Amino acid sequence: MNTPNPSEINAQKPAAPAVKKDAQSSDSAKSSVPSKSLPLAESRCYGVSVGVGASATLVAYGIAADLCAGGTIFGLPVGKQKNVEIFAADHVSASDLKFQVSRLIDSEVNISVLVPKTLNPPDYRSQEGRALMGPPKAGGCRVVVVPAANKKARWSEANLSAFKRAVVGKGALVIFIFQGFSKEEEAYLSSCFNCVFTVCPCEPDQGYPSAFTVAPISGSFFAATGHSAVIENIRVDAEGRIKRHCLPCVSPDRRDREIYRLRKEENKSLEEIGEVLGCNKSTISRRLSALAFHLRGHCL
């Protein structure tokens, strides 16, 4: 029997596939390239015009609380926030806000209150004033309480645009709270911000000393598409904590809200409502007819 020599054995074995150097170098190159992070979302800016008699401090507190709790601004979904900066540019709201927001902070939520490094609020329409307003961190959230407007020196559209550019950072969510604006100034807000809300004091419900209504500015996209107005009833408890009761706003008038509640929720007749409130049937009917169209359809 012939024994094959080693050279014949080697010839019978299948050759191992050669590893391409190009493939190896390509794989190593891929592993060395860092993965790209997703780009930041576009900045979102909202304006709030607080009318005479309403508290910008309470408005700022409520906005910060709702952003952390439910991710909304007056019922408009914007995304839940874990870190919110309140820039008390008006100085006046700083101490009250610091005291109240400290009670909202926990392991998952952080709300900080910042104050300008000046003794008095500067003129934020000027370049020097805007220089004091650094933008928040990229992707951050900030609520800016702007000092009350000066009747002799009004804001122009150019002022508002420059102020916005100075405050808004990349991918940031910023809510500007303006005080004492005229109708003309409010109109400028609509051209600068994604959405503008107006805040007006109103008659509070029973058990609350103050309240205000909030609605998208008249004629805006959100107003035209039916974003509901809200009412916030506010009181302070025995421990000094702010307590808020927010609900859809039927009417700024407390009597109208009670009539609507008795009619819609308790299904009382016009005569029964009149007996409860001490007025006649025609008065009840007239008040219901004066409500917004989407409300009175459920009651008449």
Coordinates of C-alpha atoms in Angstrom, one line a residue:
M1 CA 0.0 0.0 0.0
N2 CA 1.4 3.3 -1.0
T3 CA 1.5 6.1 1.6
P4 CA 0.9 9.5 0.1
N5 CA 3.7 12.0 0.8
P6 CA 3.1 15.2 2.7
S7 CA 3.1 17.3 -0.5
E8 CA 0.1 15.3 -1.8
I9 CA -1.8 15.7 1.5
N10 CA -1.4 19.5 1.4
A11 CA -2.6 19.6 -2.1
Q12 CA -5.8 17.7 -1.2
K13 CA -6.7 20.2 1.6
P14 CA -9.0 23.1 0.5
A15 CA -7.3 26.4 0.7
A16 CA -8.4 28.8 3.4
P17 CA -10.2 31.8 2.0
A18 CA -8.0 34.9 2.0
V19 CA -9.2 37.8 4.1
K20 CA -9.3 40.9 2.1
K21 CA -7.3 43.7 3.7
D22 CA -9.7 46.3 2.2
A23 CA -12.6 44.7 4.2
Q24 CA -10.6 44.7 7.4
S25 CA -9.6 48.3 7.0
S26 CA -13.1 49.3 6.2
D27 CA -14.5 47.6 9.3
S28 CA -11.9 49.2 11.6
A29 CA -12.6 52.6 10.0
K30 CA -16.3 52.2 10.7
S31 CA -15.7 51.3 14.3
S32 CA -13.5 54.3 14.8
V33 CA -16.1 56.8 13.5
P34 CA -18.1 58.2 16.4
S35 CA -21.9 58.0 16.1
K36 CA -23.6 61.3 15.3
S37 CA -26.0 62.7 17.9
L38 CA -29.4 63.7 16.8
P39 CA -29.8 67.4 15.9
L40 CA -31.5 69.6 18.4
A41 CA -35.2 70.5 17.7
E42 CA -36.0 73.9 16.6
S43 CA -36.5 76.5 19.4
R44 CA -40.1 77.1 20.5
C45 CA -41.1 80.5 21.9
Y46 CA -44.4 81.5 23.5
G47 CA -45.6 84.9 24.6
V48 CA -47.9 85.7 27.4
S49 CA -49.5 89.2 27.8
V50 CA -50.6 89.8 31.4
G51 CA -53.2 92.5 31.7
V52 CA -53.5 95.1 34.5
G53 CA -54.7 93.6 37.7
A54 CA -53.3 90.1 37.0
S55 CA -50.2 88.9 38.8
A56 CA -47.2 88.0 36.6
T57 CA -45.7 86.2 39.6
L58 CA -48.7 83.8 39.8
V59 CA -48.7 83.3 36.1
A60 CA -45.0 82.4 36.1
Y61 CA -45.5 80.0 39.0
G62 CA -48.4 78.2 37.3
I63 CA -46.5 77.9 34.0
A64 CA -43.5 76.3 35.7
A65 CA -45.6 74.0 37.8
D66 CA -47.6 72.8 34.7
L67 CA -44.5 72.3 32.6
C68 CA -43.0 70.0 35.2
A69 CA -46.3 68.2 36.1
G70 CA -47.9 67.7 32.7
G71 CA -45.8 69.4 30.0
T72 CA -48.5 72.0 29.1
I73 CA -48.8 75.7 28.8
F74 CA -52.4 76.7 29.6
G75 CA -53.6 73.3 28.2
L76 CA -51.3 73.4 25.1
P77 CA -49.0 70.3 25.1
V78 CA -45.3 71.3 24.7
G79 CA -43.6 68.4 26.5
K80 CA -42.9 67.6 30.1
Q81 CA -39.8 69.4 31.6
K82 CA -37.5 68.3 34.4
N83 CA -35.5 71.5 34.6
V84 CA -37.1 74.9 34.4
E85 CA -35.4 78.3 34.9
I86 CA -37.5 81.3 35.8
F87 CA -35.7 84.5 35.0
A88 CA -37.3 87.2 37.2
A89 CA -36.2 90.1 35.0
D90 CA -38.7 92.3 36.7
H91 CA -37.0 91.8 40.2
V92 CA -40.4 92.2 41.9
S93 CA -41.4 88.5 41.5
A94 CA -38.1 87.1 42.5
S95 CA -38.5 86.6 46.3
D96 CA -42.1 85.2 46.1
L97 CA -41.1 82.8 43.3
K98 CA -38.0 81.6 45.1
F99 CA -40.2 80.8 48.2
Q100 CA -42.9 79.0 46.3
V101 CA -41.0 77.0 43.7
S102 CA -38.7 75.6 46.5
R103 CA -41.8 73.5 47.5
L104 CA -42.1 72.1 44.0
I105 CA -38.6 70.8 43.7
D106 CA -38.1 67.0 44.3
S107 CA -35.8 64.3 43.0
E108 CA -37.3 64.5 39.5
V109 CA -38.0 68.2 39.1
N110 CA -35.8 71.2 39.4
I111 CA -37.0 74.8 39.2
S112 CA -34.6 77.6 39.7
V113 CA -35.2 81.4 39.9
L114 CA -32.6 83.7 38.5
V115 CA -32.3 87.5 39.0
P116 CA -30.4 90.1 37.0
K117 CA -27.2 91.4 38.5
T118 CA -28.5 94.9 38.7
L119 CA -30.2 96.9 41.4
N120 CA -33.1 98.0 39.2
P121 CA -34.6 96.3 36.1
P122 CA -32.7 97.6 33.0
D123 CA -34.3 98.6 29.8
Y124 CA -34.5 95.3 27.9
R125 CA -35.3 97.1 24.7
S126 CA -31.7 98.4 24.6
Q127 CA -28.6 96.5 23.6
E128 CA -27.2 96.9 27.1
G129 CA -30.3 95.4 28.7
R130 CA -30.4 92.5 26.3
A131 CA -26.7 91.8 27.1
L132 CA -27.8 90.8 30.6
M133 CA -30.0 88.1 29.2
G134 CA -27.9 85.1 28.3
P135 CA -29.7 82.2 26.6
P136 CA -30.5 79.0 28.5
K137 CA -28.5 75.8 27.9
A138 CA -29.1 74.1 24.6
G139 CA -32.5 72.3 24.8
G140 CA -33.3 74.0 28.1
C141 CA -36.5 75.6 29.3
R142 CA -36.9 79.1 30.6
V143 CA -39.7 81.3 31.8
V144 CA -38.8 85.1 31.5
V145 CA -40.8 87.6 33.5
V146 CA -40.3 90.9 31.8
P147 CA -40.8 94.2 33.7
A148 CA -44.1 96.1 33.3
A149 CA -44.2 98.1 30.1
N150 CA -43.5 101.9 30.2
K151 CA -46.4 103.8 28.7
K152 CA -44.1 106.5 27.5
A153 CA -41.6 104.1 25.8
R154 CA -43.5 101.2 24.1
W155 CA -42.0 98.1 22.6
S156 CA -41.6 97.9 18.8
E157 CA -41.6 94.8 16.7
A158 CA -37.9 95.3 16.2
N159 CA -37.3 95.5 20.0
L160 CA -39.2 92.3 20.5
S161 CA -37.4 90.4 17.8
A162 CA -34.0 91.5 19.1
F163 CA -35.0 90.6 22.7
K164 CA -36.1 87.2 21.6
R165 CA -32.8 86.5 19.7
A166 CA -30.8 87.5 22.9
V167 CA -32.8 85.1 25.1
V168 CA -33.5 82.0 23.0
G169 CA -30.9 79.3 22.7
K170 CA -30.7 76.3 20.4
G171 CA -33.5 73.9 20.8
A172 CA -34.8 75.8 23.8
L173 CA -38.4 76.2 25.1
V174 CA -38.9 79.8 26.2
I175 CA -42.0 81.5 27.6
F176 CA -42.0 85.3 27.8
I177 CA -44.3 87.0 30.2
F178 CA -45.0 90.6 29.3
Q179 CA -46.9 93.0 31.6
G180 CA -49.1 96.0 30.7
F181 CA -48.9 95.7 27.0
S182 CA -51.1 97.8 24.7
K183 CA -53.2 96.2 22.0
E184 CA -50.7 97.4 19.4
E185 CA -47.8 95.7 21.3
E186 CA -49.8 92.5 21.7
A187 CA -50.2 92.5 17.9
Y188 CA -46.4 92.6 17.6
L189 CA -46.2 89.5 19.8
S190 CA -48.1 87.4 17.3
S191 CA -45.4 88.0 14.7
C192 CA -42.6 86.9 17.0
F193 CA -43.9 83.9 18.9
N194 CA -45.3 80.5 18.1
C195 CA -48.4 81.2 20.2
V196 CA -49.5 84.2 22.3
F197 CA -51.8 84.0 25.3
T198 CA -53.6 86.9 27.0
V199 CA -54.2 86.9 30.7
C200 CA -57.0 89.0 32.3
P201 CA -58.3 89.1 35.9
C202 CA -61.8 87.8 36.5
E203 CA -64.3 87.0 39.2
P204 CA -63.2 84.0 41.2
D205 CA -65.2 81.0 42.1
Q206 CA -66.4 80.6 45.7
G207 CA -63.6 79.9 48.1
Y208 CA -60.9 81.6 46.1
P209 CA -59.9 85.3 46.5
S210 CA -58.5 85.8 43.0
A211 CA -58.7 84.3 39.5
F212 CA -57.7 85.1 36.0
T213 CA -58.6 83.8 32.5
V214 CA -56.2 82.8 29.8
A215 CA -57.0 82.5 26.1
P216 CA -55.1 82.6 22.8
I217 CA -54.9 86.1 21.5
S218 CA -57.9 87.0 19.4
G219 CA -57.5 86.3 15.7
S220 CA -54.6 83.8 16.1
F221 CA -54.4 80.3 14.7
F222 CA -55.0 78.7 18.1
A223 CA -58.0 80.9 18.8
A224 CA -59.5 80.1 15.4
T225 CA -59.0 76.4 15.7
G226 CA -60.7 76.2 19.1
H227 CA -58.0 76.1 21.7
S228 CA -60.1 76.5 24.9
A229 CA -59.7 79.3 27.3
V230 CA -59.0 78.4 30.9
I231 CA -59.6 80.0 34.2
E232 CA -57.3 79.7 37.2
N233 CA -58.7 80.2 40.7
I234 CA -56.0 80.9 43.2
R235 CA -55.7 80.9 47.0
V236 CA -53.0 80.5 49.6
D237 CA -53.4 77.7 52.2
A238 CA -52.6 77.9 55.9
E239 CA -48.9 77.0 55.3
G240 CA -48.5 79.7 52.7
R241 CA -48.6 77.4 49.7
I242 CA -50.2 78.5 46.4
K243 CA -53.2 76.4 45.5
R244 CA -54.5 76.5 42.0
H245 CA -57.8 75.2 40.6
C246 CA -57.7 75.2 36.8
L247 CA -60.7 74.4 34.5
P248 CA -62.1 75.4 31.1
C249 CA -63.3 79.0 31.1
V250 CA -67.0 79.2 30.4
S251 CA -67.2 82.9 31.2
P252 CA -65.2 85.5 33.2
D253 CA -68.5 86.1 35.1
R254 CA -69.0 83.9 38.1
R255 CA -72.8 83.9 37.8
D256 CA -72.7 82.8 34.2
R257 CA -70.4 79.9 35.2
E258 CA -72.8 78.8 37.9
I259 CA -75.7 78.9 35.5
Y260 CA -73.8 76.8 33.0
R261 CA -72.8 74.3 35.7
L262 CA -76.4 73.9 37.0
R263 CA -77.7 73.5 33.5
K264 CA -75.1 71.2 32.0
E265 CA -73.9 69.2 35.0
E266 CA -77.0 69.0 37.1
N267 CA -79.4 69.2 34.2
K268 CA -81.7 71.7 36.0
S269 CA -84.5 73.5 34.1
L270 CA -84.3 77.2 33.5
E271 CA -87.0 77.7 36.2
E272 CA -85.1 75.6 38.7
I273 CA -81.9 77.5 38.1
G274 CA -83.8 80.8 38.5
E275 CA -85.1 79.6 41.9
V276 CA -81.6 78.7 43.1
L277 CA -80.0 81.9 42.0
G278 CA -82.9 84.2 42.6
C279 CA -83.6 85.4 39.1
N280 CA -86.3 84.8 36.5
K281 CA -86.3 82.3 33.6
S282 CA -85.7 85.0 30.9
T283 CA -82.6 86.2 32.7
I284 CA -81.2 82.7 32.7
S285 CA -82.0 82.2 29.1
R286 CA -80.4 85.5 28.1
R287 CA -77.2 84.7 30.0
L288 CA -77.0 81.2 28.4
S289 CA -77.5 82.7 24.9
A290 CA -74.6 85.1 25.5
L291 CA -72.1 82.2 26.0
A292 CA -69.8 81.0 23.2
F293 CA -71.5 79.1 20.5
H294 CA -69.9 75.7 21.3
L295 CA -71.1 76.1 24.9
R296 CA -74.7 77.3 24.5
G297 CA -75.5 74.5 22.1
H298 CA -75.5 72.1 25.1
C299 CA -77.7 74.3 27.3
L300 CA -80.5 75.7 25.2

